[in-house]
Amino acid sequence: MTSNLKSSPSNPPNNHQNQILKTAISSRPLLIALIVLWRTLVHPYDTSSPLNLNCLSSNSLTLHHHNQNTLLSQIGSAIEDSIVWDSVYFVRIAECGYEYEQSYAFLPLLPICIFVLSRTVFAPLVPLIGLRAVLALPGYVINNGAFVLAAV
């Protein structure tokens, strides 16, 4: 099996990397399509996504935007509903900081990146889809970008 991966004059090493890169990139829209398909067909097991309490600290830097006042509230709600399992903690940490003991299990690099990107690059989307949905988008971008880079 390893002999197939060795480079030859007709098959340079860059060709394998390009093929892996193309496969990794093309797998991302397929994965998102499968997520959307299964979320519409099957009721989710984790129902923690709609539970979004206000931050405990009054000093939190969160901007209080709710989906009722956004222009694209259905898209924002769909993105918010996809915040499940560990992403609930990462988004909560990015929004409110480390409030609970169980959130200390999640290292700060991803929440910091989510926080920075949601308040810079993705900030113009807050009036359109809401803050919590905007907090989720950098998480998707970072994780999918890391997957593609790790594949190469």
mmCIF file of C-alpha atoms in Angstrom:
data_model
loop_
_atom_site.group_PDB
_atom_site.id
_atom_site.type_symbol
_atom_site.label_atom_id
_atom_site.label_comp_id
_atom_site.label_asym_id
_atom_site.label_seq_id
_atom_site.Cartn_x
_atom_site.Cartn_y
_atom_site.Cartn_z
ATOM 1 C CA MET A 1 0.000 0.000 0.000
ATOM 2 C CA THR A 2 2.839 2.405 0.728
ATOM 3 C CA SER A 3 4.296 1.770 -2.712
ATOM 4 C CA ASN A 4 1.248 3.487 -4.225
ATOM 5 C CA LEU A 5 2.003 6.665 -2.295
ATOM 6 C CA LYS A 6 5.644 6.967 -3.343
ATOM 7 C CA SER A 7 6.397 9.579 -5.940
ATOM 8 C CA SER A 8 7.405 8.635 -9.423
ATOM 9 C CA PRO A 9 8.287 10.770 -12.443
ATOM 10 C CA SER A 10 4.700 10.510 -13.698
ATOM 11 C CA ASN A 11 3.187 11.085 -10.246
ATOM 12 C CA PRO A 12 4.977 13.912 -8.382
ATOM 13 C CA PRO A 13 4.424 14.338 -4.616
ATOM 14 C CA ASN A 14 2.506 17.593 -5.130
ATOM 15 C CA ASN A 15 -0.162 15.694 -7.057
ATOM 16 C CA HIS A 16 -1.034 13.682 -3.933
ATOM 17 C CA GLN A 17 -1.191 16.813 -1.808
ATOM 18 C CA ASN A 18 -3.418 18.550 -4.347
ATOM 19 C CA GLN A 19 -5.739 15.559 -4.470
ATOM 20 C CA ILE A 20 -5.930 15.406 -0.665
ATOM 21 C CA LEU A 21 -6.551 19.165 -0.501
ATOM 22 C CA LYS A 22 -9.347 18.980 -3.096
ATOM 23 C CA THR A 23 -10.938 16.038 -1.290
ATOM 24 C CA ALA A 24 -10.734 17.777 2.088
ATOM 25 C CA ILE A 25 -12.247 20.995 0.742
ATOM 26 C CA SER A 26 -15.017 19.216 -1.175
ATOM 27 C CA SER A 27 -15.912 17.127 1.883
ATOM 28 C CA ARG A 28 -16.892 20.249 3.855
ATOM 29 C CA PRO A 29 -20.008 21.218 1.804
ATOM 30 C CA LEU A 30 -20.980 17.548 1.704
ATOM 31 C CA LEU A 31 -20.745 17.344 5.495
ATOM 32 C CA ILE A 32 -22.815 20.505 5.945
ATOM 33 C CA ALA A 33 -25.447 19.160 3.532
ATOM 34 C CA LEU A 34 -25.621 15.902 5.502
ATOM 35 C CA ILE A 35 -25.958 17.812 8.777
ATOM 36 C CA VAL A 36 -28.828 19.875 7.372
ATOM 37 C CA LEU A 37 -30.490 16.764 5.925
ATOM 38 C CA TRP A 38 -30.319 14.779 9.168
ATOM 39 C CA ARG A 39 -31.416 17.756 11.279
ATOM 40 C CA THR A 40 -34.553 18.045 9.146
ATOM 41 C CA LEU A 41 -35.300 14.309 9.161
ATOM 42 C CA VAL A 42 -34.512 13.366 12.760
ATOM 43 C CA HIS A 43 -35.204 15.210 16.007
ATOM 44 C CA PRO A 44 -31.837 16.058 17.629
ATOM 45 C CA TYR A 45 -30.773 14.121 20.702
ATOM 46 C CA ASP A 46 -29.024 17.105 22.283
ATOM 47 C CA THR A 47 -31.614 19.757 23.058
ATOM 48 C CA SER A 48 -29.279 22.213 24.792
ATOM 49 C CA SER A 49 -29.055 24.644 21.866
ATOM 50 C CA PRO A 50 -32.223 26.643 22.692
ATOM 51 C CA LEU A 51 -31.113 27.083 26.314
ATOM 52 C CA ASN A 52 -29.305 30.387 26.142
ATOM 53 C CA LEU A 53 -29.375 32.221 29.447
ATOM 54 C CA ASN A 54 -28.010 35.706 29.959
ATOM 55 C CA CYS A 55 -24.409 35.944 31.113
ATOM 56 C CA LEU A 56 -23.922 35.781 34.877
ATOM 57 C CA SER A 57 -21.537 38.715 34.952
ATOM 58 C CA SER A 58 -22.888 42.190 34.367
ATOM 59 C CA ASN A 59 -19.375 43.116 33.223
ATOM 60 C CA SER A 60 -19.422 40.720 30.278
ATOM 61 C CA LEU A 61 -18.585 42.221 26.918
ATOM 62 C CA THR A 62 -21.545 40.609 25.226
ATOM 63 C CA LEU A 63 -23.759 42.714 23.035
ATOM 64 C CA HIS A 64 -27.337 41.768 23.801
ATOM 65 C CA HIS A 65 -28.812 41.059 20.386
ATOM 66 C CA HIS A 66 -31.698 38.672 20.135
ATOM 67 C CA ASN A 67 -33.017 36.989 17.016
ATOM 68 C CA GLN A 68 -36.476 38.581 17.235
ATOM 69 C CA ASN A 69 -35.073 41.894 15.950
ATOM 70 C CA THR A 70 -32.794 40.541 13.235
ATOM 71 C CA LEU A 71 -33.482 40.728 9.522
ATOM 72 C CA LEU A 72 -32.746 37.079 8.757
ATOM 73 C CA SER A 73 -34.064 35.517 11.946
ATOM 74 C CA GLN A 74 -34.762 32.107 10.349
ATOM 75 C CA ILE A 75 -31.160 31.746 9.218
ATOM 76 C CA GLY A 76 -29.954 32.923 12.619
ATOM 77 C CA SER A 77 -32.232 30.416 14.362
ATOM 78 C CA ALA A 78 -30.989 27.593 12.129
ATOM 79 C CA ILE A 79 -27.384 28.458 12.949
ATOM 80 C CA GLU A 80 -28.188 28.736 16.670
ATOM 81 C CA ASP A 81 -29.932 25.353 16.607
ATOM 82 C CA SER A 82 -26.714 23.819 15.277
ATOM 83 C CA ILE A 83 -24.833 24.878 18.428
ATOM 84 C CA VAL A 84 -24.885 21.551 20.263
ATOM 85 C CA TRP A 85 -22.654 19.351 22.414
ATOM 86 C CA ASP A 86 -19.249 20.949 23.055
ATOM 87 C CA SER A 87 -19.949 23.931 20.819
ATOM 88 C CA VAL A 88 -22.444 25.142 23.459
ATOM 89 C CA TYR A 89 -19.514 25.565 25.846
ATOM 90 C CA PHE A 90 -17.181 27.172 23.305
ATOM 91 C CA VAL A 91 -19.806 29.716 22.235
ATOM 92 C CA ARG A 92 -20.765 30.420 25.854
ATOM 93 C CA ILE A 93 -17.107 30.964 26.830
ATOM 94 C CA ALA A 94 -16.605 33.288 23.846
ATOM 95 C CA GLU A 95 -19.739 35.224 24.803
ATOM 96 C CA CYS A 96 -19.570 35.303 28.622
ATOM 97 C CA GLY A 97 -16.170 33.998 29.665
ATOM 98 C CA TYR A 98 -15.552 31.097 32.044
ATOM 99 C CA GLU A 99 -18.630 31.176 34.282
ATOM 100 C CA TYR A 100 -19.020 27.611 35.474
ATOM 101 C CA GLU A 101 -16.570 25.022 36.748
ATOM 102 C CA GLN A 102 -17.349 22.568 33.927
ATOM 103 C CA SER A 103 -16.340 25.150 31.317
ATOM 104 C CA TYR A 104 -12.730 25.010 32.548
ATOM 105 C CA ALA A 105 -12.380 21.727 30.657
ATOM 106 C CA PHE A 106 -12.363 23.734 27.406
ATOM 107 C CA LEU A 107 -9.074 25.408 26.562
ATOM 108 C CA PRO A 108 -9.228 29.114 25.680
ATOM 109 C CA LEU A 109 -7.694 29.298 22.175
ATOM 110 C CA LEU A 110 -10.863 28.502 20.207
ATOM 111 C CA PRO A 111 -13.121 30.752 22.331
ATOM 112 C CA ILE A 112 -10.600 33.598 22.016
ATOM 113 C CA CYS A 113 -10.502 33.201 18.230
ATOM 114 C CA ILE A 114 -14.309 33.029 18.103
ATOM 115 C CA PHE A 115 -14.537 36.156 20.278
ATOM 116 C CA VAL A 116 -12.084 38.140 18.134
ATOM 117 C CA LEU A 117 -13.537 37.085 14.775
ATOM 118 C CA SER A 118 -17.133 37.638 15.876
ATOM 119 C CA ARG A 119 -16.323 41.195 16.902
ATOM 120 C CA THR A 120 -14.234 42.049 13.838
ATOM 121 C CA VAL A 121 -14.738 40.084 10.620
ATOM 122 C CA PHE A 122 -18.229 38.745 11.374
ATOM 123 C CA ALA A 123 -19.479 41.803 13.328
ATOM 124 C CA PRO A 124 -21.473 43.255 10.390
ATOM 125 C CA LEU A 125 -23.656 40.117 10.451
ATOM 126 C CA VAL A 126 -24.914 40.689 14.023
ATOM 127 C CA PRO A 127 -27.890 42.871 12.970
ATOM 128 C CA LEU A 128 -28.773 40.308 10.297
ATOM 129 C CA ILE A 129 -28.635 36.985 12.161
ATOM 130 C CA GLY A 130 -27.993 37.823 15.821
ATOM 131 C CA LEU A 131 -24.997 37.627 18.132
ATOM 132 C CA ARG A 132 -25.214 33.958 19.065
ATOM 133 C CA ALA A 133 -25.375 32.887 15.403
ATOM 134 C CA VAL A 134 -22.436 35.175 14.649
ATOM 135 C CA LEU A 135 -20.510 33.542 17.504
ATOM 136 C CA ALA A 136 -21.106 30.151 15.872
ATOM 137 C CA LEU A 137 -19.857 31.131 12.401
ATOM 138 C CA PRO A 138 -16.187 31.696 13.341
ATOM 139 C CA GLY A 139 -16.261 28.322 15.087
ATOM 140 C CA TYR A 140 -17.357 26.658 11.860
ATOM 141 C CA VAL A 141 -14.777 28.541 9.799
ATOM 142 C CA ILE A 142 -11.910 27.820 12.212
ATOM 143 C CA ASN A 143 -12.746 24.134 12.647
ATOM 144 C CA ASN A 144 -13.247 23.476 8.952
ATOM 145 C CA GLY A 145 -10.098 25.411 8.081
ATOM 146 C CA ALA A 146 -8.140 23.411 10.655
ATOM 147 C CA PHE A 147 -9.506 20.186 9.159
ATOM 148 C CA VAL A 148 -8.359 21.160 5.659
ATOM 149 C CA LEU A 149 -4.910 22.210 6.916
ATOM 150 C CA ALA A 150 -4.549 19.003 8.937
ATOM 151 C CA ALA A 151 -5.422 16.925 5.886
ATOM 152 C CA VAL A 152 -2.517 18.384 3.941
#
